[in-house]
Short mmCIF file of C-alpha atoms and ligand atoms in Angstrom, two decimals:
data_model
loop_
_atom_site.label_atom_id
_atom_site.label_comp_id
_atom_site.label_asym_id
_atom_site.label_seq_id
_atom_site.Cartn_x
_atom_site.Cartn_y
_atom_site.Cartn_z
CA MET A 28 32.80 73.63 69.68
CA SER A 29 31.22 76.56 71.65
CA HIS A 30 33.57 79.00 73.01
CA THR A 31 33.56 81.48 75.93
CA TYR A 32 35.16 84.58 74.73
CA ALA A 33 36.78 86.76 76.81
CA ARG A 34 38.59 89.96 76.76
CA ILE A 35 42.17 89.94 78.19
CA ALA A 36 41.22 92.16 81.13
CA GLU A 37 38.47 89.82 82.10
CA LEU A 38 40.80 86.61 82.09
CA PRO A 39 41.46 86.66 85.90
CA ALA A 40 37.81 86.19 86.35
CA HIS A 41 38.12 83.06 84.49
CA GLU A 42 40.90 81.52 86.43
CA GLY A 43 41.09 77.54 85.90
CA GLN A 44 38.73 77.60 82.81
CA PRO A 45 38.96 77.24 79.21
CA VAL A 46 38.27 80.48 77.18
CA THR A 47 38.79 81.89 73.66
CA VAL A 48 40.67 85.20 73.37
CA ARG A 49 40.71 87.00 69.86
CA ALA A 50 43.52 89.25 69.80
CA TRP A 51 46.71 90.39 68.03
CA VAL A 52 50.02 88.90 68.60
CA THR A 53 53.00 91.46 69.65
CA HIS A 54 55.89 89.02 70.26
CA VAL A 55 56.68 85.42 69.80
CA ARG A 56 59.57 83.05 71.12
CA SER A 57 60.35 79.43 71.01
CA SER A 58 62.46 77.21 72.73
CA GLY A 59 61.56 74.06 70.83
CA LYS A 60 59.74 72.45 73.50
CA VAL A 61 57.72 75.53 74.64
CA ALA A 62 56.70 78.47 72.66
CA PHE A 63 55.12 81.70 73.64
CA ALA A 64 53.06 84.41 72.06
CA VAL A 65 52.23 87.62 73.69
CA LEU A 66 48.74 88.90 73.00
CA ARG A 67 47.05 92.26 72.79
CA ASP A 68 43.56 93.18 72.36
CA GLY A 69 43.23 96.69 73.69
CA THR A 70 42.21 95.77 77.06
CA GLY A 71 45.60 94.38 78.29
CA VAL A 72 48.04 91.92 77.28
CA ALA A 73 48.52 88.07 78.14
CA GLN A 74 51.01 85.28 77.45
CA ALA A 75 49.72 82.23 75.32
CA VAL A 76 51.81 79.31 76.20
CA PHE A 77 52.28 76.44 73.39
CA VAL A 78 53.66 73.17 75.25
CA ARG A 79 54.88 71.29 72.10
CA ALA A 80 53.93 67.84 73.62
CA GLU A 81 50.60 68.86 74.72
CA VAL A 82 49.32 70.95 71.73
CA GLY A 83 50.05 68.38 69.10
CA PRO A 84 51.64 68.81 65.64
CA GLU A 85 49.30 70.79 63.95
CA VAL A 86 49.17 73.55 66.37
CA TRP A 87 52.77 73.59 66.81
CA GLU A 88 53.41 74.12 62.99
CA ARG A 89 50.77 76.79 62.93
CA PHE A 90 52.38 78.61 65.75
CA LYS A 91 55.47 79.16 63.36
CA GLU A 92 53.34 81.16 61.20
CA LEU A 93 52.72 83.90 63.71
CA THR A 94 54.26 87.18 63.27
CA LEU A 95 53.79 90.78 64.70
CA GLU A 96 50.21 91.74 64.54
CA THR A 97 48.90 88.37 63.06
CA SER A 98 45.41 88.36 64.34
CA VAL A 99 44.29 85.25 66.16
CA ALA A 100 41.62 83.36 68.26
CA ILE A 101 43.65 81.43 71.05
CA THR A 102 41.90 79.08 73.35
CA GLY A 103 43.21 77.65 76.35
CA ALA A 104 42.84 77.41 80.26
CA VAL A 105 43.46 80.58 82.29
CA ARG A 106 46.45 80.86 84.71
CA VAL A 107 46.99 83.64 86.81
CA ASP A 108 50.97 84.16 86.95
CA ALA A 109 52.53 87.29 88.25
CA ARG A 110 55.63 86.44 86.26
CA ALA A 111 53.91 86.37 83.00
CA PRO A 112 53.63 89.67 80.87
CA GLY A 113 50.32 90.94 81.67
CA GLY A 114 49.93 88.87 84.87
CA VAL A 115 47.86 86.05 82.98
CA GLU A 116 48.73 83.00 80.74
CA LEU A 117 46.48 80.99 78.35
CA GLY A 118 47.68 77.38 78.47
CA VAL A 119 46.88 76.77 74.62
CA THR A 120 44.79 74.14 73.64
CA ALA A 121 43.75 75.63 70.07
CA LEU A 122 44.96 78.27 67.71
CA GLU A 123 43.08 79.61 64.95
CA ILE A 124 44.66 82.40 62.66
CA ILE A 125 42.26 84.81 61.63
CA GLY A 126 44.53 87.31 59.49
CA ALA A 127 48.01 86.84 58.56
CA SER A 128 50.11 90.16 58.92
CA PRO A 129 53.33 89.84 56.67
CA ILE A 130 56.73 90.79 57.87
CA ASP A 131 56.97 93.94 56.71
CA TYR A 132 54.56 95.38 59.35
CA PRO A 133 55.95 98.96 59.37
CA ILE A 134 55.96 99.50 63.20
CA GLN A 135 58.67 97.33 64.50
CA PRO A 136 60.12 97.13 68.08
CA LYS A 137 62.83 99.73 67.71
CA GLU A 138 62.86 103.56 67.86
CA HIS A 139 61.03 105.22 64.86
CA GLY A 140 60.80 108.93 63.76
CA VAL A 141 57.59 111.06 64.90
CA ASP A 142 57.00 111.57 61.28
CA PHE A 143 57.21 108.05 60.39
CA LEU A 144 54.97 107.21 63.27
CA LEU A 145 52.24 109.74 62.26
CA ASP A 146 52.19 108.34 58.77
CA ASN A 147 51.70 105.21 60.17
CA ARG A 148 49.03 106.53 62.73
CA HIS A 149 46.74 103.69 61.89
CA PHE A 150 49.10 101.50 63.15
CA TRP A 151 50.74 103.37 65.94
CA LEU A 152 47.49 103.57 67.77
CA ARG A 153 48.10 99.71 68.48
CA SER A 154 51.12 100.86 70.92
CA PRO A 155 50.31 100.27 74.66
CA ARG A 156 51.41 103.74 74.98
CA GLN A 157 48.79 105.09 72.80
CA ARG A 158 46.25 102.88 74.82
CA ALA A 159 47.09 104.76 77.68
CA ILE A 160 46.54 107.99 76.01
CA PHE A 161 43.29 107.18 74.66
CA ALA A 162 42.08 105.63 77.79
CA ILE A 163 42.73 108.83 79.50
CA ARG A 164 41.13 111.06 76.87
CA SER A 165 38.10 109.01 76.92
CA GLU A 166 38.27 109.30 80.78
CA ILE A 167 38.00 113.16 80.40
CA GLU A 168 35.31 113.10 77.87
CA GLN A 169 33.36 111.09 80.25
CA ALA A 170 34.25 113.28 83.12
CA ILE A 171 33.04 116.19 81.14
CA HIS A 172 29.61 114.80 80.49
CA ASP A 173 29.08 113.83 84.01
CA PHE A 174 30.17 116.97 85.36
CA PHE A 175 27.61 118.92 83.31
CA TYR A 176 24.86 116.21 83.43
CA ASP A 177 25.17 116.38 87.20
CA ARG A 178 24.73 120.34 87.27
CA GLY A 179 21.66 120.25 85.23
CA PHE A 180 23.24 121.36 81.77
CA LEU A 181 21.66 120.37 78.37
CA ARG A 182 24.29 119.16 75.73
CA VAL A 183 23.54 121.09 72.42
CA ASP A 184 25.07 120.13 69.14
CA THR A 185 25.64 123.17 67.17
CA PRO A 186 26.42 123.25 63.56
CA ILE A 187 29.83 122.63 61.83
CA LEU A 188 28.80 124.50 58.83
CA THR A 189 28.23 128.01 59.35
CA ALA A 190 27.64 131.54 57.48
CA ALA A 191 29.59 133.67 60.06
CA ILE A 192 33.12 134.03 61.68
CA GLY A 193 33.01 133.24 65.29
CA GLU A 194 36.88 133.72 66.24
CA ARG A 195 39.82 136.00 64.72
CA SER A 196 41.55 132.77 63.67
CA GLY A 197 41.99 131.43 60.30
CA LEU A 198 38.76 129.95 58.41
CA PHE A 199 38.28 127.12 56.24
CA SER A 200 35.79 127.62 53.67
CA THR A 201 33.65 125.86 51.15
CA ALA A 202 31.06 126.75 48.26
CA TYR A 203 27.56 126.07 49.39
CA PHE A 204 25.02 125.91 46.73
CA ASP A 205 23.15 129.11 46.25
CA GLU A 206 23.88 130.40 49.80
CA GLY A 207 27.20 131.67 48.98
CA THR A 208 30.19 130.32 51.35
CA ALA A 209 30.06 128.10 54.20
CA TYR A 210 32.67 128.34 56.94
CA LEU A 211 33.66 125.28 59.32
CA ALA A 212 32.88 126.54 62.60
CA GLN A 213 35.65 127.95 64.60
CA THR A 214 33.51 127.79 67.72
CA GLY A 215 29.62 126.51 68.47
CA GLN A 216 29.47 129.75 71.19
CA LEU A 217 27.49 132.18 69.18
CA TYR A 218 24.90 129.21 68.80
CA GLY A 219 25.59 128.09 72.33
CA GLU A 220 24.38 131.91 73.39
CA ALA A 221 20.96 131.20 71.61
CA ALA A 222 20.74 127.88 73.28
CA ALA A 223 21.33 129.54 76.81
CA ALA A 224 18.49 131.80 76.49
CA ALA A 225 16.32 129.01 75.58
CA PHE A 226 17.49 126.27 78.04
CA GLY A 227 19.65 128.29 80.89
CA LYS A 228 22.43 126.15 81.02
CA ILE A 229 24.03 124.22 78.20
CA TYR A 230 27.13 122.96 76.74
CA THR A 231 28.51 121.78 73.31
CA PHE A 232 31.15 119.10 72.62
CA GLY A 233 32.23 118.93 69.30
CA PRO A 234 35.01 119.50 66.47
CA THR A 235 35.99 122.67 65.60
CA PHE A 236 38.22 124.13 62.67
CA ARG A 237 40.96 126.88 62.48
CA ALA A 238 42.85 127.22 59.16
CA GLU A 239 45.99 128.28 61.32
CA LYS A 240 49.39 128.26 59.76
CA SER A 241 51.08 127.65 62.96
CA LYS A 242 53.15 124.64 63.39
CA THR A 243 53.36 124.68 67.15
CA ARG A 244 52.94 121.88 69.55
CA ARG A 245 49.55 123.09 70.68
CA HIS A 246 47.66 123.75 67.38
CA LEU A 247 45.89 121.71 65.35
CA THR A 248 43.72 122.72 62.60
CA GLU A 249 40.84 120.54 63.80
CA PHE A 250 40.39 120.09 67.62
CA TRP A 251 37.76 119.36 69.90
CA MET A 252 35.94 121.89 72.33
CA ILE A 253 33.73 122.04 75.02
CA GLU A 254 31.74 125.11 75.29
CA PRO A 255 29.33 125.71 78.31
CA GLU A 256 27.16 128.80 78.22
CA VAL A 257 25.10 129.95 81.27
CA ALA A 258 22.28 132.21 81.41
CA TRP A 259 22.81 134.72 84.65
CA ASN A 260 26.38 133.81 85.14
CA ASP A 261 28.58 136.87 85.17
CA SER A 262 32.49 137.01 84.69
CA ALA A 263 33.35 135.80 88.37
CA ASP A 264 30.63 132.97 88.17
CA ASN A 265 32.14 131.76 84.94
CA MET A 266 35.74 131.68 86.36
CA ARG A 267 34.31 129.64 89.31
CA LEU A 268 32.74 127.30 87.17
CA GLN A 269 36.26 126.73 85.27
CA GLU A 270 37.82 126.00 87.90
CA ASP A 271 35.54 123.53 89.50
CA PHE A 272 35.37 121.80 86.04
CA VAL A 273 38.95 121.51 85.38
CA ALA A 274 39.36 120.37 89.01
CA PHE A 275 36.91 117.73 88.89
CA ILE A 276 38.52 116.47 85.46
CA VAL A 277 41.91 116.20 87.00
CA LEU A 278 40.68 114.32 90.17
CA ARG A 279 38.57 111.93 87.79
CA CYS A 280 41.77 111.03 86.12
CA VAL A 281 43.89 110.62 89.44
CA GLU A 282 41.27 108.48 90.77
CA ARG A 283 40.39 106.42 87.87
CA ARG A 284 43.56 106.35 85.28
CA ARG A 285 46.54 106.43 87.90
CA LYS A 286 47.73 103.16 86.18
CA GLU A 287 47.89 104.63 82.56
CA LEU A 288 49.07 108.19 84.02
CA GLU A 289 52.25 106.23 85.64
CA GLU A 290 52.72 104.20 82.41
CA LEU A 291 53.21 107.39 80.70
CA GLY A 292 55.51 108.42 83.43
CA ARG A 293 53.24 111.35 84.75
CA ASP A 294 54.22 112.85 87.89
CA MET A 295 51.25 112.46 89.86
CA ALA A 296 52.18 114.71 92.63
CA LYS A 297 51.47 117.63 90.29
CA LEU A 298 48.03 116.62 89.33
CA GLU A 299 47.17 115.98 93.01
CA ARG A 300 47.88 119.53 93.76
CA ILE A 301 45.30 121.01 91.17
CA THR A 302 42.63 122.01 93.84
CA THR A 303 40.43 125.15 93.83
CA PRO A 304 40.56 127.94 94.03
CA PHE A 305 43.18 128.82 91.26
CA HIS A 306 45.09 131.94 91.08
CA ARG A 307 43.71 135.16 89.50
CA LEU A 308 45.71 137.72 87.79
CA ASP A 309 44.80 140.86 86.03
CA TYR A 310 45.96 141.39 82.58
CA GLY A 311 47.63 144.60 83.65
CA ASP A 312 49.55 142.70 86.45
CA ALA A 313 50.36 139.85 84.14
CA VAL A 314 52.16 142.30 81.71
CA ALA A 315 53.87 143.76 84.36
CA LEU A 316 55.13 140.28 85.69
CA VAL A 317 56.32 139.37 82.18
CA GLN A 318 58.07 142.56 81.57
CA GLN A 319 59.83 142.14 84.73
CA LYS A 320 61.09 138.78 83.41
CA GLY A 321 62.30 140.28 80.21
CA SER A 322 59.43 140.41 77.86
CA ASP A 323 58.92 143.21 75.44
CA THR A 324 55.37 142.64 75.61
CA LYS A 325 53.23 145.96 75.82
CA TRP A 326 49.94 146.79 77.41
CA GLY A 327 47.36 146.18 74.55
CA ASP A 328 49.07 143.23 73.17
CA ASP A 329 47.70 139.28 73.50
CA LEU A 330 50.16 137.44 75.65
CA GLY A 331 51.97 134.83 73.47
CA ALA A 332 53.22 131.47 74.26
CA GLU A 333 56.50 132.58 75.83
CA ASP A 334 54.62 135.06 78.08
CA GLU A 335 52.19 132.35 79.33
CA ALA A 336 55.13 130.26 80.29
CA LEU A 337 56.68 132.89 82.22
CA ILE A 338 53.53 133.83 83.94
CA VAL A 339 52.68 130.17 85.09
CA GLU A 340 56.39 129.51 86.26
CA ASP A 341 55.71 130.58 89.69
CA TYR A 342 52.57 128.68 90.33
CA ASP A 343 51.53 124.97 90.65
CA LYS A 344 48.16 125.40 89.72
CA PRO A 345 46.56 126.87 86.56
CA VAL A 346 46.23 130.52 86.51
CA PHE A 347 43.41 132.88 85.15
CA VAL A 348 44.55 136.00 83.38
CA MET A 349 41.51 138.29 83.84
CA ASN A 350 40.16 141.30 81.67
CA TYR A 351 42.26 141.70 78.36
CA PRO A 352 42.21 144.96 76.22
CA LYS A 353 39.58 145.02 73.77
CA GLU A 354 41.87 145.10 71.00
CA ALA A 355 43.47 141.66 72.09
CA LYS A 356 39.96 140.07 72.08
CA ALA A 357 37.08 138.79 70.27
CA PHE A 358 34.12 141.09 69.34
CA TYR A 359 31.49 139.59 71.53
CA MET A 360 33.34 140.04 75.08
CA LYS A 361 31.12 142.55 77.32
CA GLU A 362 32.92 145.75 78.04
CA ASN A 363 34.42 146.03 81.53
CA PRO A 364 32.50 148.76 83.42
CA ASP A 365 35.22 149.40 85.79
CA ASP A 366 37.80 149.91 82.75
CA PRO A 367 36.38 150.30 79.57
CA ARG A 368 39.22 149.81 77.69
CA THR A 369 39.26 146.28 78.83
CA VAL A 370 36.53 143.20 78.56
CA LEU A 371 35.36 140.97 81.13
CA CYS A 372 37.12 137.72 80.01
CA ASP A 373 39.78 135.01 81.17
CA ASP A 374 42.22 132.80 79.92
CA LEU A 375 43.11 129.76 81.77
CA LEU A 376 46.65 129.17 81.52
CA ALA A 377 47.61 125.49 82.37
CA PRO A 378 50.79 124.93 84.72
CA GLU A 379 54.09 123.33 83.44
CA GLY A 380 54.15 125.55 80.23
CA TYR A 381 51.14 124.11 78.84
CA GLY A 382 49.57 127.41 77.75
CA GLU A 383 46.04 128.60 77.33
CA MET A 384 43.59 125.81 77.99
CA ILE A 385 40.47 127.50 78.23
CA GLY A 386 39.33 131.08 76.94
CA GLY A 387 36.23 132.51 78.46
CA SER A 388 34.09 135.69 79.00
CA GLN A 389 30.93 137.44 79.91
CA ARG A 390 29.32 138.37 76.65
CA GLU A 391 28.12 141.71 75.56
CA ASP A 392 24.60 141.99 76.02
CA ASP A 393 24.00 145.37 75.04
CA TYR A 394 22.60 145.79 71.57
CA ASP A 395 24.24 149.11 70.44
CA LYS A 396 27.52 148.23 71.88
CA LEU A 397 27.73 144.79 70.28
CA LEU A 398 26.72 146.15 66.98
CA HIS A 399 29.47 148.79 67.19
CA ARG A 400 32.12 146.06 67.99
CA ILE A 401 30.93 143.87 65.25
CA ARG A 402 31.33 147.11 62.76
CA GLU A 403 34.58 147.68 64.38
CA GLU A 404 36.20 144.36 63.74
CA GLY A 405 35.05 144.93 59.91
CA LEU A 406 32.50 142.25 59.92
CA ASP A 407 29.11 142.28 58.26
CA PRO A 408 26.40 142.91 60.80
CA SER A 409 23.91 141.10 58.44
CA ALA A 410 25.58 137.78 59.11
CA TYR A 411 25.19 138.51 62.89
CA ASP A 412 21.32 139.46 62.52
CA TRP A 413 20.10 136.42 64.60
CA TYR A 414 22.82 136.94 67.10
CA LEU A 415 22.14 140.62 67.66
CA ASP A 416 18.35 139.52 68.06
CA LEU A 417 19.29 137.73 71.40
CA ARG A 418 20.15 141.28 72.81
CA LYS A 419 17.12 142.74 71.20
CA TYR A 420 14.40 140.22 72.56
CA GLY A 421 14.80 139.72 76.22
CA THR A 422 18.61 140.37 76.36
CA PHE A 423 20.33 138.61 79.43
CA VAL A 424 23.55 138.52 81.48
CA HIS A 425 25.45 135.46 80.30
CA SER A 426 28.98 133.91 80.28
CA GLY A 427 30.56 130.84 79.08
CA PHE A 428 34.12 129.33 77.97
CA GLY A 429 35.76 127.31 75.74
CA LEU A 430 38.02 124.32 76.93
CA GLY A 431 40.44 122.75 74.23
CA LEU A 432 40.10 118.96 74.74
CA GLU A 433 43.33 118.16 73.19
CA ARG A 434 45.39 120.61 75.17
CA THR A 435 43.69 119.46 78.49
CA VAL A 436 44.54 115.83 77.66
CA ALA A 437 48.42 116.71 76.63
CA TRP A 438 48.54 118.43 80.16
CA ILE A 439 47.01 115.90 82.18
CA CYS A 440 48.94 113.02 80.28
CA GLY A 441 52.16 115.13 80.63
CA LEU A 442 53.10 114.89 76.97
CA PRO A 443 54.97 117.71 75.22
CA HIS A 444 52.88 117.70 71.64
CA ILE A 445 49.07 117.71 71.10
CA ARG A 446 49.26 115.61 67.90
CA GLU A 447 49.64 112.39 69.94
CA VAL A 448 46.29 112.92 71.94
CA ILE A 449 43.86 113.01 69.14
CA ALA A 450 43.28 109.76 67.11
CA PHE A 451 44.03 111.21 63.63
CA PRO A 452 45.60 114.57 64.11
CA ARG A 453 45.14 117.50 61.38
CA MET A 454 47.84 119.95 61.17
CA MET A 455 48.83 122.51 58.39
CA ASN A 456 50.99 119.56 56.71
CA ARG A 457 49.08 116.63 57.46
CA LEU A 458 45.81 115.42 56.45
CA ARG A 459 46.75 111.73 56.08
CA PRO A 460 45.93 108.92 57.31
O1 LIG B 501 40.25 131.10 73.13
P1 LIG B 501 39.17 130.48 71.94
O2 LIG B 501 39.54 130.92 70.56
O3 LIG B 501 38.03 130.67 72.35
C1 LIG B 501 36.84 130.59 71.77
O4 LIG B 501 36.65 129.84 70.56
C2 LIG B 501 35.53 130.91 72.52
N1 LIG B 501 34.52 130.94 71.60
C3 LIG B 501 35.18 130.03 73.41
C4 LIG B 501 34.14 130.48 74.34
O5 LIG B 501 33.98 131.39 75.14
N2 LIG B 501 32.77 129.73 74.33
O6 LIG B 501 39.48 128.84 72.03
C5 LIG B 501 38.99 128.04 73.27
C6 LIG B 501 40.13 126.95 73.57
C7 LIG B 501 41.62 127.47 73.74
O7 LIG B 501 41.83 127.90 75.16
C8 LIG B 501 42.35 126.36 73.45
O8 LIG B 501 42.64 125.24 74.52
C9 LIG B 501 41.56 125.55 72.27
O9 LIG B 501 40.30 126.13 72.31
N3 LIG B 501 42.27 125.94 71.04
C10 LIG B 501 42.94 125.29 70.19
N4 LIG B 501 43.37 123.76 70.62
C11 LIG B 501 44.14 123.26 69.62
N5 LIG B 501 44.15 123.96 68.28
C12 LIG B 501 44.00 125.14 68.06
N6 LIG B 501 44.43 125.65 66.99
C13 LIG B 501 43.37 125.99 69.22
N7 LIG B 501 42.70 126.98 68.93
C14 LIG B 501 42.10 127.07 70.43
MG1 LIG B 502 41.74 132.17 73.32
#
């Protein structure tokens, strides 16, 4: 017998015709005369209806073997019915069991603790809520590629095994043949700068690694970062690119993923308000603001998560905090000519207390100043010889930023913890599954 296979989302187009759906069973019930199996295939849910008098004894008996997460191929005629789960039904004529699922399937229709769910992440991903999250994540990733593609950026893939430190946060290292120690990349930026001198406008999109001993709701040890780098952009251009970029991503989700966002209970009005321009706050004013609100952060400190929450609480859009003191930031940021105690940089803070979503800066393009900062940070200049060369041979004004993908997805989805927006999260205490 030949089959027309269809995915559940495609079923309405086959109304009245026989098709075969390959899926997993999420729910069964039987009245003795009629039995139902709810199916899930990643595109939607549909109900298979078994009428005892029509399917024959063999199929009727086989129905009884269906358990939660049995994989099946079910053939039947498509009926569109608003009352059915998923809005479509299959009037079953044939049932093939592809893979049985023992009744001790770990995730049952009841409340489970998050640690249990994370231990069973390989199964947790099958839940409808997880599908909504990953449809949104995937939409965001596609929006990012589209944004840069349409603006003439080249995507450059930078190495993960590196020989030099990029950021101040913790490093993962591994022995690397006769070359000494290799570090897992904390950032692709330094390579992105070399590529920007070659190609003008580039972006990276890849995993980055930080051996951070922080167990917060916004830290992973492995996360994905998008890092554009643009020749001839100064810090003001850089911030305009960031706000255009973030507003573009949010609008894309509002336009194309409303259904999934609503499934997650997201307040859409909050997302619809994310239009350019975003608010801009000088670091000094930000410190004064949080001090007024009771923080004991002093000029010179980096802003902590609590300060960030205090800053954004008065705004309904992301907020830029600009031009931090040198000592609070990485070595590669350009000295601010108007106040050399500070650097030309920005952190973009997400609304609703989601914290820093982007870190960006204009890069130090003066050879001597950069060398001085590398030494000041206690880094070995010989590890940065090639990076310094970019300032020696045709130095150029350039800026870029890094957007943390998981923080962005968590904010757009309105989820409290970033561990749920990456398929297999890596955290201090979690390396499995
Ligand atoms: O501010 P960060 O450290 O900036 C950089 O790495 C620069 N090299 C970027 C650049 O200018 N090209 O990190 C950028 C972003 C943060 O704003 C945050 O969204 C995310 O990366 N991030 C993390 N996300 C999850 N877990 C962690 N441990 C993160 N650390 C940073
Ligand atoms: Mg940062």
